[in-house]
PDB file of C-alpha atoms in Angstrom:
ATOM      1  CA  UNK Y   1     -25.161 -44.664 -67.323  1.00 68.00           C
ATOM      2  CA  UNK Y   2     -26.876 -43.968 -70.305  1.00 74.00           C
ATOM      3  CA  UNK Y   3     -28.927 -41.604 -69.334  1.00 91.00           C
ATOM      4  CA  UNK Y   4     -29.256 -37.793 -70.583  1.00 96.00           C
ATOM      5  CA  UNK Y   5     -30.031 -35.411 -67.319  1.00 97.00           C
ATOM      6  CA  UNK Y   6     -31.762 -32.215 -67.990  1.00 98.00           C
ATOM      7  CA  UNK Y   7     -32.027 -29.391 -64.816  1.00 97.00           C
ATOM      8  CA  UNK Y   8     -34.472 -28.117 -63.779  1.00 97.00           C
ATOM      9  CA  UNK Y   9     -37.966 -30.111 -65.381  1.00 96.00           C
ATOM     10  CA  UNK Y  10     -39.571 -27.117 -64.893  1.00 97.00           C
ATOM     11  CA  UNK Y  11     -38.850 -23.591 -64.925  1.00 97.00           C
ATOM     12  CA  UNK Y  12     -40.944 -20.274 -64.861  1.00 97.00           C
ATOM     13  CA  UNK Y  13     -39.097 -17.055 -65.380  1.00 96.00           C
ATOM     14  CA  UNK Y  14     -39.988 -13.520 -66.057  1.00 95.00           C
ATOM     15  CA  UNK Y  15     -38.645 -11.879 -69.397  1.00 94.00           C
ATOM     16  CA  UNK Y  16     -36.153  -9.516 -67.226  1.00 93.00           C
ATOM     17  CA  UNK Y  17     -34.279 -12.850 -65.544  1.00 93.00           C
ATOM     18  CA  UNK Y  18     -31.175 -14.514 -66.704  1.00 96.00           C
ATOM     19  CA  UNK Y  19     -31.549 -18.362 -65.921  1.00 97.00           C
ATOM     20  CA  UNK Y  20     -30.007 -21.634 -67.525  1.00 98.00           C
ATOM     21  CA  UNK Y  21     -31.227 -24.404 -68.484  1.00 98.00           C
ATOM     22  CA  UNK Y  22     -28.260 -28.073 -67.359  1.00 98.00           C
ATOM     23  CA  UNK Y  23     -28.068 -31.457 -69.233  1.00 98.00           C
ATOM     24  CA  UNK Y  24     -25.539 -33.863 -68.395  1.00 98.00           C
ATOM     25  CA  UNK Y  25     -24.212 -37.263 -69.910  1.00 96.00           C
ATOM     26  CA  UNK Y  26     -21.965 -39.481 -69.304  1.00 93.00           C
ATOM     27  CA  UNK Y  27     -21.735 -42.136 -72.064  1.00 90.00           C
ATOM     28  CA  UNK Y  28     -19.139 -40.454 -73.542  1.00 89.00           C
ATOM     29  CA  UNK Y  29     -21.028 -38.913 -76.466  1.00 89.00           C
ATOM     30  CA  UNK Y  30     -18.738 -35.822 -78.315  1.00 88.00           C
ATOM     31  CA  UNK Y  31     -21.890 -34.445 -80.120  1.00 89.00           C
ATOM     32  CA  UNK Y  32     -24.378 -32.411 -77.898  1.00 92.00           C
ATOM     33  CA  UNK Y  33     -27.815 -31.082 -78.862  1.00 94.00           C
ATOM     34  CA  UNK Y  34     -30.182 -28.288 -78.111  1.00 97.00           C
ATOM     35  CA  UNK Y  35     -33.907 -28.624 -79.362  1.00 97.00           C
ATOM     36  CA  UNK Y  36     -36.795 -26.222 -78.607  1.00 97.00           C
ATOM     37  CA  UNK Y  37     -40.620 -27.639 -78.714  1.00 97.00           C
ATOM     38  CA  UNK Y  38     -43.374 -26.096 -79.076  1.00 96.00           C
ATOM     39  CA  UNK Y  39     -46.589 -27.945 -78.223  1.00 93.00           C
ATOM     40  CA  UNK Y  40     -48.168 -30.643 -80.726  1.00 91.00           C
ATOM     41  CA  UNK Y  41     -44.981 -29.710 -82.928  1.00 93.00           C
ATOM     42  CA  UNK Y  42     -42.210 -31.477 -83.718  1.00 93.00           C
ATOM     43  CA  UNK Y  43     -38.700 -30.688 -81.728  1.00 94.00           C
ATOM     44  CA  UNK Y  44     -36.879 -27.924 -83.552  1.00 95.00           C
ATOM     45  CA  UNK Y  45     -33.089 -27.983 -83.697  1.00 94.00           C
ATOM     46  CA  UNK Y  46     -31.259 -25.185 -82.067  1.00 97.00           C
ATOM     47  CA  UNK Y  47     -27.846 -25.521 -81.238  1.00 95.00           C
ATOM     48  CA  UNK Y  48     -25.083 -28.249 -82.260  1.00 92.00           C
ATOM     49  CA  UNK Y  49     -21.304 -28.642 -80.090  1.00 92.00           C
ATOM     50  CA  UNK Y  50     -19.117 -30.986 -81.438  1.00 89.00           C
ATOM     51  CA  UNK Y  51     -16.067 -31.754 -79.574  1.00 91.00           C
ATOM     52  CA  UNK Y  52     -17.014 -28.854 -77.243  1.00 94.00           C
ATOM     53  CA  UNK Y  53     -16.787 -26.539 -79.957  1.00 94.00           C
ATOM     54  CA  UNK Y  54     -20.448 -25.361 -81.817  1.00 94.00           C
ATOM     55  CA  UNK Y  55     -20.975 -26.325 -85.284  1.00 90.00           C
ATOM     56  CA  UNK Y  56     -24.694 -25.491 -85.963  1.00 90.00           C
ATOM     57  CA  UNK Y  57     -26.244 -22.764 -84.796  1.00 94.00           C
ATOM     58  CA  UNK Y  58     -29.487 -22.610 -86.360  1.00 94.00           C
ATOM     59  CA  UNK Y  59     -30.205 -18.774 -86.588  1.00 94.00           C
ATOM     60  CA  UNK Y  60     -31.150 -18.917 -82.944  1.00 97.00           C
ATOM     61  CA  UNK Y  61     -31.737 -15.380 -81.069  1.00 97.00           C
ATOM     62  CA  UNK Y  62     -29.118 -14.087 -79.458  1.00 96.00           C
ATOM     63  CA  UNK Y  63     -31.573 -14.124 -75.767  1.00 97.00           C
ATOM     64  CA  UNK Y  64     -30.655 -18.158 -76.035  1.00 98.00           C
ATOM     65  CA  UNK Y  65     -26.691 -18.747 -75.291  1.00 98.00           C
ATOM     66  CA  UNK Y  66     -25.770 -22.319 -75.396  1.00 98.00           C
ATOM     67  CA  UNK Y  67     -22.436 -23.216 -73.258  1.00 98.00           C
ATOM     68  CA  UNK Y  68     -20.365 -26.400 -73.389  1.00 97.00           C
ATOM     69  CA  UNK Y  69     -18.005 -26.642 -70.300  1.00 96.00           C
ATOM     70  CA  UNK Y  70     -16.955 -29.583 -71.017  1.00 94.00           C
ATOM     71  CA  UNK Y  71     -17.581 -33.006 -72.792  1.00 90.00           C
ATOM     72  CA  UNK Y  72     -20.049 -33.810 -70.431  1.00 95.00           C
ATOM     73  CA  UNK Y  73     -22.192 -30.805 -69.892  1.00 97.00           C
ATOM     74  CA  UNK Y  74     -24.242 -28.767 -72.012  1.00 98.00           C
ATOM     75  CA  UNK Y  75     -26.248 -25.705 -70.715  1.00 98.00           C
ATOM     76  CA  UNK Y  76     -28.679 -22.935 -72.396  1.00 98.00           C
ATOM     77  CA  UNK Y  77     -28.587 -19.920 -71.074  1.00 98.00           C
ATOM     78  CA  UNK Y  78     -31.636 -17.580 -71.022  1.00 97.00           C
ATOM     79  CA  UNK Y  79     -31.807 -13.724 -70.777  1.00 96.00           C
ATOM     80  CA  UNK Y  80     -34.689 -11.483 -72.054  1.00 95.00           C
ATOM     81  CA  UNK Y  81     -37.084 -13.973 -73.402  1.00 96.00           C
ATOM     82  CA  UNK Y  82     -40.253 -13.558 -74.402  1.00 96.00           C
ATOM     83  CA  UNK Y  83     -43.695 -15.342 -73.727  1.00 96.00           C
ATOM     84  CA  UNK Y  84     -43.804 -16.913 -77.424  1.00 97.00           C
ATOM     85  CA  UNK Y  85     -40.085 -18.432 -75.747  1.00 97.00           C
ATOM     86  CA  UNK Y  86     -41.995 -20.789 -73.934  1.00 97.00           C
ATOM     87  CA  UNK Y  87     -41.860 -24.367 -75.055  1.00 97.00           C
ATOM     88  CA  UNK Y  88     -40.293 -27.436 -73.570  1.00 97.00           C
ATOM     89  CA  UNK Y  89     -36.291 -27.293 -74.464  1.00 98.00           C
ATOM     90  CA  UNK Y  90     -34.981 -30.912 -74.782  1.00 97.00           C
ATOM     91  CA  UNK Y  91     -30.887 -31.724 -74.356  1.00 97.00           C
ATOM     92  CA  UNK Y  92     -29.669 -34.971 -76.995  1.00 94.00           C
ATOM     93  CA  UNK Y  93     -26.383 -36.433 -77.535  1.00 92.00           C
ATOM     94  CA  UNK Y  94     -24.771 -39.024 -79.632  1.00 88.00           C
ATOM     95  CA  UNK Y  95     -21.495 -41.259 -80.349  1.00 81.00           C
ATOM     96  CA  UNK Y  96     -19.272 -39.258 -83.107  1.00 68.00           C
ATOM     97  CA  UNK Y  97     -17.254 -42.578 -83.737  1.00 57.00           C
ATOM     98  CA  UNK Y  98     -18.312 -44.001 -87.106  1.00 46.00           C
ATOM     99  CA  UNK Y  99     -18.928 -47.361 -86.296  1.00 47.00           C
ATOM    100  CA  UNK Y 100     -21.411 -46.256 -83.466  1.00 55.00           C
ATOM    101  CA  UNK Y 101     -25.056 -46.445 -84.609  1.00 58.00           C
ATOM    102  CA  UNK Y 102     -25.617 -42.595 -84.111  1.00 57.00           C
ATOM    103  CA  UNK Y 103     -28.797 -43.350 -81.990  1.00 75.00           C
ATOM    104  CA  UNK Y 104     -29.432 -39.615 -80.686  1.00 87.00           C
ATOM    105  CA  UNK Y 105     -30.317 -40.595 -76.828  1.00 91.00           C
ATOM    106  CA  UNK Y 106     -33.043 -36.828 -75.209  1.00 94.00           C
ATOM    107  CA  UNK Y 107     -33.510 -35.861 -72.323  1.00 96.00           C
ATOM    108  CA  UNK Y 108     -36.931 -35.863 -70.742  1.00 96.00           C
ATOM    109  CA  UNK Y 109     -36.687 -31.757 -71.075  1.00 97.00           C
ATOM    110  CA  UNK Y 110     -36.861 -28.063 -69.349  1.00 97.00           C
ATOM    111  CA  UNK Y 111     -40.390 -27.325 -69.796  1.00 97.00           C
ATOM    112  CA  UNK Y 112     -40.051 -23.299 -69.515  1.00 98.00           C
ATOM    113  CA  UNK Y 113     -42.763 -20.805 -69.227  1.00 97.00           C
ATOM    114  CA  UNK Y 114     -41.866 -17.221 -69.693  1.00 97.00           C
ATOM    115  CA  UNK Y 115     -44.350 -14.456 -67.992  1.00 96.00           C
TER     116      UNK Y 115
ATOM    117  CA  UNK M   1     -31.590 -34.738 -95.410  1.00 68.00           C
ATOM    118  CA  UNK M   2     -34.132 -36.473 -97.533  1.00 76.00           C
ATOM    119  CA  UNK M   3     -37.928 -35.329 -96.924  1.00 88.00           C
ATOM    120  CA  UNK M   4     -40.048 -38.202 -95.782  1.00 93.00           C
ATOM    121  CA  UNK M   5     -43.585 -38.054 -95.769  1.00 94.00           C
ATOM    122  CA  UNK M   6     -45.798 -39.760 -92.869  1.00 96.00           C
ATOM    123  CA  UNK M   7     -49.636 -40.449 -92.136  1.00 97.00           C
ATOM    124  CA  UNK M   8     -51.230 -37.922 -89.355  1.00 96.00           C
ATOM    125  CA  UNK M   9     -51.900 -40.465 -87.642  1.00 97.00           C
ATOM    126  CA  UNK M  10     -53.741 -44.115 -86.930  1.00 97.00           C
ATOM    127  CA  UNK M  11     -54.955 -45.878 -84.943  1.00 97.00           C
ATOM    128  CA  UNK M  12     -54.268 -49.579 -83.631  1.00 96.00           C
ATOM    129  CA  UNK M  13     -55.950 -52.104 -81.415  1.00 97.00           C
ATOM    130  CA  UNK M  14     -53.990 -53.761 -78.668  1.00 97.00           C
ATOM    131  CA  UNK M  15     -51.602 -57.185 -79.173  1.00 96.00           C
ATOM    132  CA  UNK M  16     -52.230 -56.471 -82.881  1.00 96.00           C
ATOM    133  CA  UNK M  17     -48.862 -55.606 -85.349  1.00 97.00           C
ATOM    134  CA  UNK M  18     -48.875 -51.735 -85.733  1.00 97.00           C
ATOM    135  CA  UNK M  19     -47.238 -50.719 -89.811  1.00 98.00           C
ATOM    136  CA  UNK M  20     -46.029 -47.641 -89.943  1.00 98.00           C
ATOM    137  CA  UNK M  21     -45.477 -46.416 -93.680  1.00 97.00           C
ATOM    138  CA  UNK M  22     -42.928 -43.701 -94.444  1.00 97.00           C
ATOM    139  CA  UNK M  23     -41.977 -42.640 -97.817  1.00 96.00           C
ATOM    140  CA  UNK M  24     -38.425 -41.271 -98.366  1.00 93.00           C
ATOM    141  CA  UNK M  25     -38.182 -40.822-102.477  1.00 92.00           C
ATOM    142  CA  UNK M  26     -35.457 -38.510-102.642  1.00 91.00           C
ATOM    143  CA  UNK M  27     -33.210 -40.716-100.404  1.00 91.00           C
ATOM    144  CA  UNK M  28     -29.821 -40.221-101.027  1.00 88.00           C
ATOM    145  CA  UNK M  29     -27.499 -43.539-100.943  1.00 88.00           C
ATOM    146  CA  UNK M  30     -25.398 -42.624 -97.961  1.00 86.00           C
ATOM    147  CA  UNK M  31     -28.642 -41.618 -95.969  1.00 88.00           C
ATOM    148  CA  UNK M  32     -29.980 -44.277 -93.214  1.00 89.00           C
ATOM    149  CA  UNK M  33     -33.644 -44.325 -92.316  1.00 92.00           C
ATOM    150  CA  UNK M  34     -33.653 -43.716 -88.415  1.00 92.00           C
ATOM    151  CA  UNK M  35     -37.133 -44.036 -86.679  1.00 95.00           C
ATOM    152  CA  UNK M  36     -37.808 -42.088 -83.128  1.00 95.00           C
ATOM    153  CA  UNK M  37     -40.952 -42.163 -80.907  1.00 96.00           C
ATOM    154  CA  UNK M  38     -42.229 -39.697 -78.704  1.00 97.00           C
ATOM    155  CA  UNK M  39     -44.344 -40.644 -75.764  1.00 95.00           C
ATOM    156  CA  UNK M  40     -46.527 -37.950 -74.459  1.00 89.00           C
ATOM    157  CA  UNK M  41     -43.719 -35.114 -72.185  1.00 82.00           C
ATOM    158  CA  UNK M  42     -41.062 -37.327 -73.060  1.00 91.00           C
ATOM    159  CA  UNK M  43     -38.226 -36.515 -74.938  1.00 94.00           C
ATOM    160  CA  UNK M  44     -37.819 -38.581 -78.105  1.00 95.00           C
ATOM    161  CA  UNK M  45     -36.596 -42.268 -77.923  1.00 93.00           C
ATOM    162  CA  UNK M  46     -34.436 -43.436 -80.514  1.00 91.00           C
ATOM    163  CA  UNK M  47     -36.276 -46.817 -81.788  1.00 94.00           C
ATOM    164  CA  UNK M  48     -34.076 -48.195 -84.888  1.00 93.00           C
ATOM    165  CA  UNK M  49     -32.485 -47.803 -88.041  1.00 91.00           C
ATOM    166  CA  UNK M  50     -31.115 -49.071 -91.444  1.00 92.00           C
ATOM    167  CA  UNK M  51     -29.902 -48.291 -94.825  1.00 92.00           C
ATOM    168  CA  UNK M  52     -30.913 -51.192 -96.868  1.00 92.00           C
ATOM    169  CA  UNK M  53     -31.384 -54.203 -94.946  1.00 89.00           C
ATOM    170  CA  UNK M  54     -33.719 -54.600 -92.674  1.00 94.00           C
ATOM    171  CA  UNK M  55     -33.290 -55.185 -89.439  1.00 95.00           C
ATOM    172  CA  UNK M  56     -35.100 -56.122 -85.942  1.00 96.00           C
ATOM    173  CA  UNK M  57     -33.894 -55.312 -82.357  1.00 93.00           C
ATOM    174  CA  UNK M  58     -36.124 -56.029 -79.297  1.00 94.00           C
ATOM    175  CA  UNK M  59     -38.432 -52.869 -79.690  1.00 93.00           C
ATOM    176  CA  UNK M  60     -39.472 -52.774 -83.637  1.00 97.00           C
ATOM    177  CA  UNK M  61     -38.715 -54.192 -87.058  1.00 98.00           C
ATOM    178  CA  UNK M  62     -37.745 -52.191 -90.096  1.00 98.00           C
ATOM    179  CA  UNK M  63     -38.440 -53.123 -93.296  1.00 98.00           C
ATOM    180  CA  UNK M  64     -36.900 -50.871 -96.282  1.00 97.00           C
ATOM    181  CA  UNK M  65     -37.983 -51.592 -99.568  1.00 96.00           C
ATOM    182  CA  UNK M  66     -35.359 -52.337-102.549  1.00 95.00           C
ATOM    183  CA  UNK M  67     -35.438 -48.969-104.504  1.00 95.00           C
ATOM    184  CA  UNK M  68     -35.038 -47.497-100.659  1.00 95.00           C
ATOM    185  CA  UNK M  69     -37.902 -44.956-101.473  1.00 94.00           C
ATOM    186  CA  UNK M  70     -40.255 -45.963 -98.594  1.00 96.00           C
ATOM    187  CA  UNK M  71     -40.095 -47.991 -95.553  1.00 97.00           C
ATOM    188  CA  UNK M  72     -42.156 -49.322 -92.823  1.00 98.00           C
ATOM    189  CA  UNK M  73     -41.806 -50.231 -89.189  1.00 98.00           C
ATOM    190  CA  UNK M  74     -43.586 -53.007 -87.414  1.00 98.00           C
ATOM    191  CA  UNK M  75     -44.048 -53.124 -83.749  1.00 97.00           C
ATOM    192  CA  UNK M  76     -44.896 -56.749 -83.494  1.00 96.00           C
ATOM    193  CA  UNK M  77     -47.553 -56.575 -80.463  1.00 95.00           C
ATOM    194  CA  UNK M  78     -48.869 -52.580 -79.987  1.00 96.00           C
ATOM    195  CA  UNK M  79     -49.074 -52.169 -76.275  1.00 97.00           C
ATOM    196  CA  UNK M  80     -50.927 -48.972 -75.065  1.00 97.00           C
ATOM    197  CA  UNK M  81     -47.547 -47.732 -73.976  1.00 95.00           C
ATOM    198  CA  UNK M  82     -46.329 -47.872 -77.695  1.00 97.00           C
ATOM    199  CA  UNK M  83     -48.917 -44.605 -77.788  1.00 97.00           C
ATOM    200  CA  UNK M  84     -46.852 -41.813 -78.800  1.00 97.00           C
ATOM    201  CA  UNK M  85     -45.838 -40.084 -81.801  1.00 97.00           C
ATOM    202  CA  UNK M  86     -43.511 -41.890 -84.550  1.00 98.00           C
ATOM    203  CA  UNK M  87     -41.271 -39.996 -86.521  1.00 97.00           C
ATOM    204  CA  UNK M  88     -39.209 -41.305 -89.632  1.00 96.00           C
ATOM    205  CA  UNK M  89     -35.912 -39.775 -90.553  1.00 92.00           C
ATOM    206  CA  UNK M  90     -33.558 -39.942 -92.946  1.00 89.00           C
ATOM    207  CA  UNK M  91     -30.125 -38.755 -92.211  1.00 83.00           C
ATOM    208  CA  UNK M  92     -26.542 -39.247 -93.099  1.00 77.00           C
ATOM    209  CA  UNK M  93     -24.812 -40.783 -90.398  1.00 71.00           C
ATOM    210  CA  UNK M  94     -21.755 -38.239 -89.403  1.00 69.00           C
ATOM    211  CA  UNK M  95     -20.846 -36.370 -86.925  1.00 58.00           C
ATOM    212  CA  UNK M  96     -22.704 -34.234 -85.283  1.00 62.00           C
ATOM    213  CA  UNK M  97     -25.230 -34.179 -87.863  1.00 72.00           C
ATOM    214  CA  UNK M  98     -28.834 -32.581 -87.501  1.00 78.00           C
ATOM    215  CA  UNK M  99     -31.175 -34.927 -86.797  1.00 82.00           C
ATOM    216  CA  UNK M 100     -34.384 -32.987 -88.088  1.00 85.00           C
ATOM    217  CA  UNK M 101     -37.763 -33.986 -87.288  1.00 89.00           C
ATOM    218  CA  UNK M 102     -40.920 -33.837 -89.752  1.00 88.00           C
ATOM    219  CA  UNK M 103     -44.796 -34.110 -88.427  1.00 90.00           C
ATOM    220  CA  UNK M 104     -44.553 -37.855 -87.542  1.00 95.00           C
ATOM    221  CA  UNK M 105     -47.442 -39.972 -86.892  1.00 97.00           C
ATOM    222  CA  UNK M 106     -49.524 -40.313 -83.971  1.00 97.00           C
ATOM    223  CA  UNK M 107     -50.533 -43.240 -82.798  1.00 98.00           C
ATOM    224  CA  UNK M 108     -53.131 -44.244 -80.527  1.00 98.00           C
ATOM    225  CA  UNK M 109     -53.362 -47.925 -79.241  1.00 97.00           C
ATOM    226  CA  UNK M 110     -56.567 -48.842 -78.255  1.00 97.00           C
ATOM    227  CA  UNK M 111     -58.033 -51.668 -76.090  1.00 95.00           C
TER     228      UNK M 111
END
């Protein structure tokens, strides 16, 4: 498998909900990534876990809580967004063994809309 | 992370080679040159990478030029699925390390 599964593609939620966003590997990758993408803009880095433990959090709001369960699952959850939230939110991961080639493998994405 | 510095975009017909220039000056020595695409609501798609050789796998070549200050990646034969946005990187390669994306380059393979 070497495949990065995001849950669900597409989500509309209301700025009083809680949701959460899923991705899933199983290639064994120890370092997990959440990016946030705004349209005809580049992906922005959010949140890094390493070992299951986070190591970058990149002065995210505290409305986006990122999870790590365990080495295979990674999920984002949402509470009190806002519209300006809205963006597609893409899952990575990659090999933290040095002689890998660090090749970040996405997801496809969570496009959210917040109303 | 070094800054690197790409075109807007460009253009490029079909079965031709598509060059993609990316300048990287401040390169440090321990920082590889990774290059990602992005296909239209896809997430990115790691392409290939290299620190001073260059080097060719079945999607794309890299070529990296001696002082390491800019680079350039070749698809061989454009394809209008090779439409998407290109985006050069340069980034040390440990653990857990951010992998942070500039503007790219958008490319648009015509027929």
């Amino acid at each position: 498998d070497t495949e990065v599964t995001q849950t669900p593609k597409h989500l509309v939620m209301g700025m009083t909900n809680k949701k959460s966003l899923k991705c899933e590997q199983h290639m064994g990758h120890r370092a997990m990534y959440w990016y946030k993408q705004k349209a005809k803009k580049p992906p922005e880095l959010m949140f890094v876990y390493s070992y299951e433990k986070l190591s970058i959090n990149e002065s995210v709001p505290s409305r986006f809580s990122p999870e790590c369960p365990n080495s295979s699952l990674l999920n984002l959850h949402l509470h009190a967004l806002q519209p300006e939230d809205s963006a597609l939110y893409l899952c990575a991961s990659s090999h933290t063994n040095l002689g890998e080639n660090y090749g970040y493998t996405f997801g496809s994405g969570t496009r959210l809309t917040v109303v | 992370d070094a800054k690197t510095t790409q075109p807007t975009s460009m253009d490029c017909a079909e079965g031709r080679a598509a060059n993609l220039p990316c300048n990287h000056s401040t390169i440090s020595g321990n920082e590889y040159v990774y290059w990602y695409r992005q296909i239209h609501s896809q997430g990115p798609q790691y392409i290939i990478h290299g620190l001073k050789n260059n080097e060719t796998n079945e999607m794309a070549s890299l070529i990296i030029t001696e002082d390491r200050k800019s680079s350039t990646l070749i698809l061989p034969h454009a394809t209008l699925r090779d439409t998407a946005v290109y985006y050069c990187i340069a980034l040390i390669k440990a653990a857990g390390n951010k992998l942070t994306f500039g503007g790219g380059t958008r490319v648009l393979v015509k027929p």
